[in-house]
Amino acid sequence: MPARKDKILVIGASGQIGVELTLALRKQYGNNNVVASDLREENPLLKGTGPYVSMDVMNKEMLHVQVIRQNITQIYLLAAILSATGEKNPNLAWHLNMQGLLNVLDIAREEKLHKVYWPSSIAVFGPTSPKQLCPQQTVIEPTTVYGISKYAGEFWCNYYFNRYGVDVRSIRYPGLISYKSAPGGGTTDYAVEIYTEALEQKKYNCFLSEDTYLPMMYMPDAIRATLELMNAPADQISVRTSYNVSGMSFSPKEIGASIQAHIPDFTMTYKPDSRQQIADSWPQSIDDSVANKDWGWKPQYDLSLMTKDMLENLRK
Ligand code: VAH
């Protein structure tokens, strides 16, 4: 049977990752072959670049109708409640993060979709995981609802692959930094806010302490990692839970210094809040040797390259 023409549905397309992933998928598959969807309004950066539908991933019947009506062959599910927001509303975070994934996996099974993408996070690791170069497989005891839901979701992905042959793939994203769209209520959001505040106020009051090292990644690297994983031949994929990937690790003090190299009179103050406890439960750096071996993953951005690019683009 001839391969069906690829038609992608992006759920959560107006979010921090969704906007850039939708634009990148439209470059690869053609604008009209990527349907963007979200509960929220269409992000201005998506307007005029391709079809947009309002979608609630919790409404499985409506989602199923859209998949059939639009001849969807792949789903990228980005809708989720992140770590900090999740701690304010644990039940909603668990329900949305888990039921949303199960709805997509079940429709993928029933409609024999070509591929599914679903992001996990380094938030699956907990205080008992190794802090430095945290391995792909190790002690994993998440202590946030977000981390629990992401780790449980990884096993559901693995189950649907082994039991039903659903080609679902996943990446444990570090904290992601971007200038095109706002972050979505995570613990690493400081590393995004700091750039706009540096340009507007020449100062930033950080909600994490100055030496809080966390695994981070610039969005262009995260988008490229996602497409490289999704475009890799299935027989190269040895991990069907979720891949560790690594970009860089830095602390608020270090990102502040990288900004001062461009804005000398930029100053920082520190007022740790409840997110400090979440950050302290995560590893400081990630070992991504399995992703490198299986599908050639290599980051391209380090802190100084990212800061230069962020400031240049935010100034435009
Ligand atoms: C969060 N940005 O802070 C997300 C990410 C590793 C952190 O998963 O919740």
Tab-separated table of C-alpha atoms in Angstrom, residues 52-290:
chain	number	residue	atom	x	y	z
A	52	TYR	CA	-5.237	26.157	12.876
A	53	VAL	CA	-8.029	24.420	14.811
A	54	SER	CA	-9.207	24.851	18.381
A	55	MET	CA	-8.579	21.554	20.167
A	56	ASP	CA	-8.959	20.177	23.681
A	57	VAL	CA	-6.797	17.071	23.988
A	58	MET	CA	-9.029	15.958	26.881
A	59	ASN	CA	-11.965	15.600	24.457
A	60	LYS	CA	-10.986	12.245	22.955
A	61	GLU	CA	-14.035	11.986	20.665
A	62	MET	CA	-13.444	15.440	19.149
A	63	LEU	CA	-9.747	14.693	18.738
A	64	HIS	CA	-10.563	11.383	17.053
A	65	VAL	CA	-12.966	13.095	14.618
A	66	GLN	CA	-10.292	15.690	13.722
A	67	VAL	CA	-7.675	12.956	13.122
A	68	ILE	CA	-10.001	11.127	10.732
A	69	ARG	CA	-11.453	14.240	9.037
A	70	GLN	CA	-7.984	15.791	8.451
A	71	ASN	CA	-6.343	12.456	7.425
A	72	ILE	CA	-3.724	12.922	10.147
A	73	THR	CA	-0.755	10.501	10.012
A	74	GLN	CA	1.393	11.916	12.843
A	75	ILE	CA	0.600	13.644	16.154
A	76	TYR	CA	2.997	15.856	18.140
A	77	LEU	CA	1.512	16.220	21.645
A	78	LEU	CA	3.009	19.215	23.461
A	79	ALA	CA	0.107	20.201	25.719
A	80	ALA	CA	1.127	19.773	29.361
A	81	ILE	CA	1.122	21.480	32.740
A	82	LEU	CA	4.743	22.121	33.763
A	83	SER	CA	6.528	21.705	37.102
A	84	ALA	CA	5.785	24.919	38.998
A	85	THR	CA	2.169	25.244	37.815
A	86	GLY	CA	1.659	21.539	38.427
A	87	GLU	CA	2.551	21.882	42.107
A	88	LYS	CA	-0.198	24.491	42.471
A	89	ASN	CA	-2.781	22.136	40.949
A	90	PRO	CA	-1.547	18.526	41.270
A	91	ASN	CA	-4.785	16.782	40.282
A	92	LEU	CA	-5.283	18.857	37.142
A	93	ALA	CA	-1.615	18.414	36.182
A	94	TRP	CA	-1.810	14.627	36.590
A	95	HIS	CA	-5.141	14.434	34.754
A	96	LEU	CA	-4.173	16.623	31.778
A	97	ASN	CA	-0.652	15.224	31.388
A	98	MET	CA	-1.759	11.586	31.634
A	99	GLN	CA	-5.216	11.535	29.989
A	100	GLY	CA	-4.013	13.747	27.154
A	101	LEU	CA	-1.258	11.257	26.366
A	102	LEU	CA	-3.510	8.195	26.719
A	103	ASN	CA	-6.095	9.763	24.378
A	104	VAL	CA	-3.418	10.333	21.730
A	105	LEU	CA	-1.809	6.896	22.118
A	106	ASP	CA	-5.172	5.149	21.836
A	107	ILE	CA	-6.185	7.081	18.721
A	108	ALA	CA	-2.724	6.400	17.238
A	109	ARG	CA	-3.277	2.675	17.832
A	110	GLU	CA	-6.805	2.676	16.413
A	111	GLU	CA	-5.985	4.811	13.327
A	112	LYS	CA	-2.569	3.162	12.837
A	113	LEU	CA	-0.856	6.563	12.798
A	114	HIS	CA	2.625	6.649	11.240
A	115	LYS	CA	4.355	8.333	14.241
A	116	VAL	CA	3.679	10.094	17.545
A	117	TYR	CA	5.920	12.540	19.410
A	118	TRP	CA	5.521	13.256	23.107
A	119	PRO	CA	8.055	15.215	25.231
A	120	SER	CA	9.244	14.062	28.608
A	121	SER	CA	11.618	16.076	30.779
A	122	ILE	CA	14.692	15.903	32.994
A	123	ALA	CA	12.061	16.579	35.668
A	124	VAL	CA	11.522	12.788	35.814
A	125	PHE	CA	14.760	12.585	37.803
A	126	GLY	CA	14.541	13.168	41.555
A	127	PRO	CA	16.867	13.824	44.511
A	128	THR	CA	18.081	10.197	44.504
A	129	SER	CA	19.270	10.369	40.850
A	130	PRO	CA	22.966	11.173	40.188
A	131	LYS	CA	23.509	14.964	40.140
A	132	GLN	CA	26.295	15.007	37.541
A	133	LEU	CA	25.961	13.433	34.078
A	134	CYS	CA	22.706	11.744	35.080
A	135	PRO	CA	22.516	8.558	32.972
A	136	GLN	CA	19.746	7.366	30.643
A	137	GLN	CA	18.954	4.540	33.085
A	138	THR	CA	19.427	5.116	36.811
A	139	VAL	CA	17.496	5.558	40.039
A	140	ILE	CA	14.496	7.664	39.004
A	141	GLU	CA	12.181	8.846	41.806
A	142	PRO	CA	10.391	12.068	40.731
A	143	THR	CA	9.104	14.318	43.519
A	144	THR	CA	6.911	16.721	41.476
A	145	VAL	CA	3.540	15.836	39.945
A	146	TYR	CA	4.940	16.973	36.619
A	147	GLY	CA	7.887	14.579	36.965
A	148	ILE	CA	5.634	11.727	38.121
A	149	SER	CA	3.286	12.263	35.148
A	150	LYS	CA	6.167	12.454	32.686
A	151	TYR	CA	7.821	9.292	34.053
A	152	ALA	CA	4.512	7.392	34.028
A	153	GLY	CA	3.901	8.678	30.494
A	154	GLU	CA	7.274	7.288	29.380
A	155	PHE	CA	6.166	3.800	30.409
A	156	TRP	CA	2.859	4.201	28.582
A	157	CYS	CA	4.797	5.139	25.418
A	158	ASN	CA	6.965	2.050	25.853
A	159	TYR	CA	3.843	-0.094	26.412
A	160	TYR	CA	2.035	1.173	23.293
A	161	PHE	CA	5.159	0.567	21.218
A	162	ASN	CA	5.747	-2.978	22.479
A	163	ARG	CA	2.078	-4.063	22.719
A	164	TYR	CA	0.524	-2.282	19.708
A	165	GLY	CA	3.496	-1.227	17.570
A	166	VAL	CA	2.729	2.506	17.895
A	167	ASP	CA	5.901	4.327	16.755
A	168	VAL	CA	5.882	6.886	19.582
A	169	ARG	CA	9.172	8.683	20.317
A	170	SER	CA	10.177	10.961	23.153
A	171	ILE	CA	12.901	13.278	24.480
A	172	ARG	CA	13.574	14.329	28.078
A	173	TYR	CA	13.963	18.059	27.432
A	174	PRO	CA	16.141	20.130	29.770
A	175	GLY	CA	14.973	23.662	30.603
A	176	LEU	CA	14.314	25.376	27.252
A	177	ILE	CA	15.208	28.960	26.419
A	178	SER	CA	13.631	30.843	23.518
A	179	TYR	CA	12.699	34.360	22.450
A	180	LYS	CA	9.764	33.623	20.115
A	181	SER	CA	7.204	32.550	22.709
A	182	ALA	CA	6.839	32.769	26.466
A	183	PRO	CA	7.663	29.766	28.697
A	184	GLY	CA	4.764	27.909	30.272
A	185	GLY	CA	5.043	27.957	34.063
A	186	GLY	CA	8.168	25.966	34.681
A	187	THR	CA	11.003	26.154	37.190
A	188	THR	CA	13.519	27.059	34.476
A	189	ASP	CA	11.510	30.063	33.228
A	190	TYR	CA	13.992	32.406	34.951
A	191	ALA	CA	16.464	31.701	32.150
A	192	VAL	CA	13.990	33.142	29.636
A	193	GLU	CA	12.678	36.099	31.685
A	194	ILE	CA	16.208	37.263	32.534
A	195	TYR	CA	16.941	38.337	28.946
A	196	THR	CA	13.877	40.566	28.486
A	197	GLU	CA	14.356	42.104	31.954
A	198	ALA	CA	18.053	42.694	31.251
A	199	LEU	CA	17.155	44.626	28.098
A	200	GLU	CA	14.189	46.499	29.637
A	201	GLN	CA	15.317	47.070	33.259
A	202	LYS	CA	19.063	46.235	33.232
A	203	LYS	CA	18.336	44.147	36.329
A	204	TYR	CA	16.707	40.844	37.251
A	205	ASN	CA	15.496	39.437	40.574
A	206	CYS	CA	16.006	35.674	40.263
A	207	PHE	CA	13.669	33.180	41.969
A	208	LEU	CA	16.471	30.597	42.213
A	209	SER	CA	19.697	30.953	44.217
A	210	GLU	CA	22.826	32.031	42.327
A	211	ASP	CA	24.548	28.619	42.266
A	212	THR	CA	21.530	26.540	41.144
A	213	TYR	CA	22.982	24.554	38.260
A	214	LEU	CA	20.394	23.069	35.895
A	215	PRO	CA	20.454	21.256	32.545
A	216	MET	CA	19.372	23.741	29.856
A	217	MET	CA	19.067	23.925	26.081
A	218	TYR	CA	18.559	26.662	23.510
A	219	MET	CA	15.310	26.169	21.566
A	220	PRO	CA	16.977	25.801	18.122
A	221	ASP	CA	18.887	22.795	19.514
A	222	ALA	CA	15.693	21.359	21.063
A	223	ILE	CA	13.759	21.660	17.786
A	224	ARG	CA	16.611	20.089	15.826
A	225	ALA	CA	16.893	17.232	18.359
A	226	THR	CA	13.148	16.578	17.992
A	227	LEU	CA	13.240	16.461	14.194
A	228	GLU	CA	16.446	14.377	14.122
A	229	LEU	CA	14.837	11.840	16.458
A	230	MET	CA	11.564	11.764	14.489
A	231	ASN	CA	13.354	11.466	11.138
A	232	ALA	CA	15.704	8.679	12.297
A	233	PRO	CA	14.965	5.168	10.938
A	234	ALA	CA	12.883	3.178	13.480
A	235	ASP	CA	15.558	0.479	13.755
A	236	GLN	CA	17.998	3.044	15.182
A	237	ILE	CA	15.673	3.830	18.104
A	238	SER	CA	16.674	1.689	21.103
A	239	VAL	CA	14.871	3.769	23.783
A	240	ARG	CA	11.064	3.673	23.739
A	241	THR	CA	10.563	5.412	27.077
A	242	SER	CA	12.340	8.735	26.493
A	243	TYR	CA	15.847	9.871	25.478
A	244	ASN	CA	18.148	11.947	27.671
A	245	VAL	CA	19.429	14.893	25.646
A	246	SER	CA	21.810	17.555	26.872
A	247	GLY	CA	22.591	21.089	25.717
A	248	MET	CA	24.463	22.879	28.493
A	249	SER	CA	24.335	23.415	32.258
A	250	PHE	CA	24.596	26.775	33.944
A	251	SER	CA	23.651	28.655	37.107
A	252	PRO	CA	21.833	32.002	37.434
A	253	LYS	CA	25.191	33.584	38.298
A	254	GLU	CA	26.741	32.280	35.052
A	255	ILE	CA	23.895	33.339	32.775
A	256	GLY	CA	24.015	36.740	34.496
A	257	ALA	CA	27.716	37.035	33.724
A	258	SER	CA	27.116	36.053	30.080
A	259	ILE	CA	24.579	38.915	29.847
A	260	GLN	CA	26.938	41.393	31.572
A	261	ALA	CA	29.420	40.740	28.752
A	262	HIS	CA	26.855	42.500	26.494
A	263	ILE	CA	25.140	44.803	29.046
A	264	PRO	CA	27.899	45.792	31.512
A	265	ASP	CA	25.609	47.561	33.976
A	266	PHE	CA	23.184	44.609	34.250
A	267	THR	CA	22.741	43.533	37.895
A	268	MET	CA	21.060	40.547	39.556
A	269	THR	CA	19.445	39.982	42.931
A	270	TYR	CA	18.245	36.626	44.294
A	271	LYS	CA	15.020	35.819	46.107
A	272	PRO	CA	14.525	32.018	45.990
A	273	ASP	CA	10.875	30.909	46.161
A	274	SER	CA	9.083	27.520	46.151
A	275	ARG	CA	10.681	26.690	42.812
A	276	GLN	CA	14.076	26.413	44.527
A	277	GLN	CA	13.006	23.130	46.121
A	278	ILE	CA	11.946	21.754	42.713
A	279	ALA	CA	15.232	22.825	41.097
A	280	ASP	CA	17.242	21.253	43.951
A	281	SER	CA	15.533	17.899	43.259
A	282	TRP	CA	16.817	17.734	39.665
A	283	PRO	CA	20.229	16.729	38.302
A	284	GLN	CA	22.737	19.446	37.394
A	285	SER	CA	23.895	17.797	34.159
A	286	ILE	CA	22.730	15.011	31.856
A	287	ASP	CA	24.526	12.160	30.075
A	288	ASP	CA	23.102	11.963	26.553
A	289	SER	CA	25.523	9.345	25.165
A	290	VAL	CA	22.669	6.978	24.199
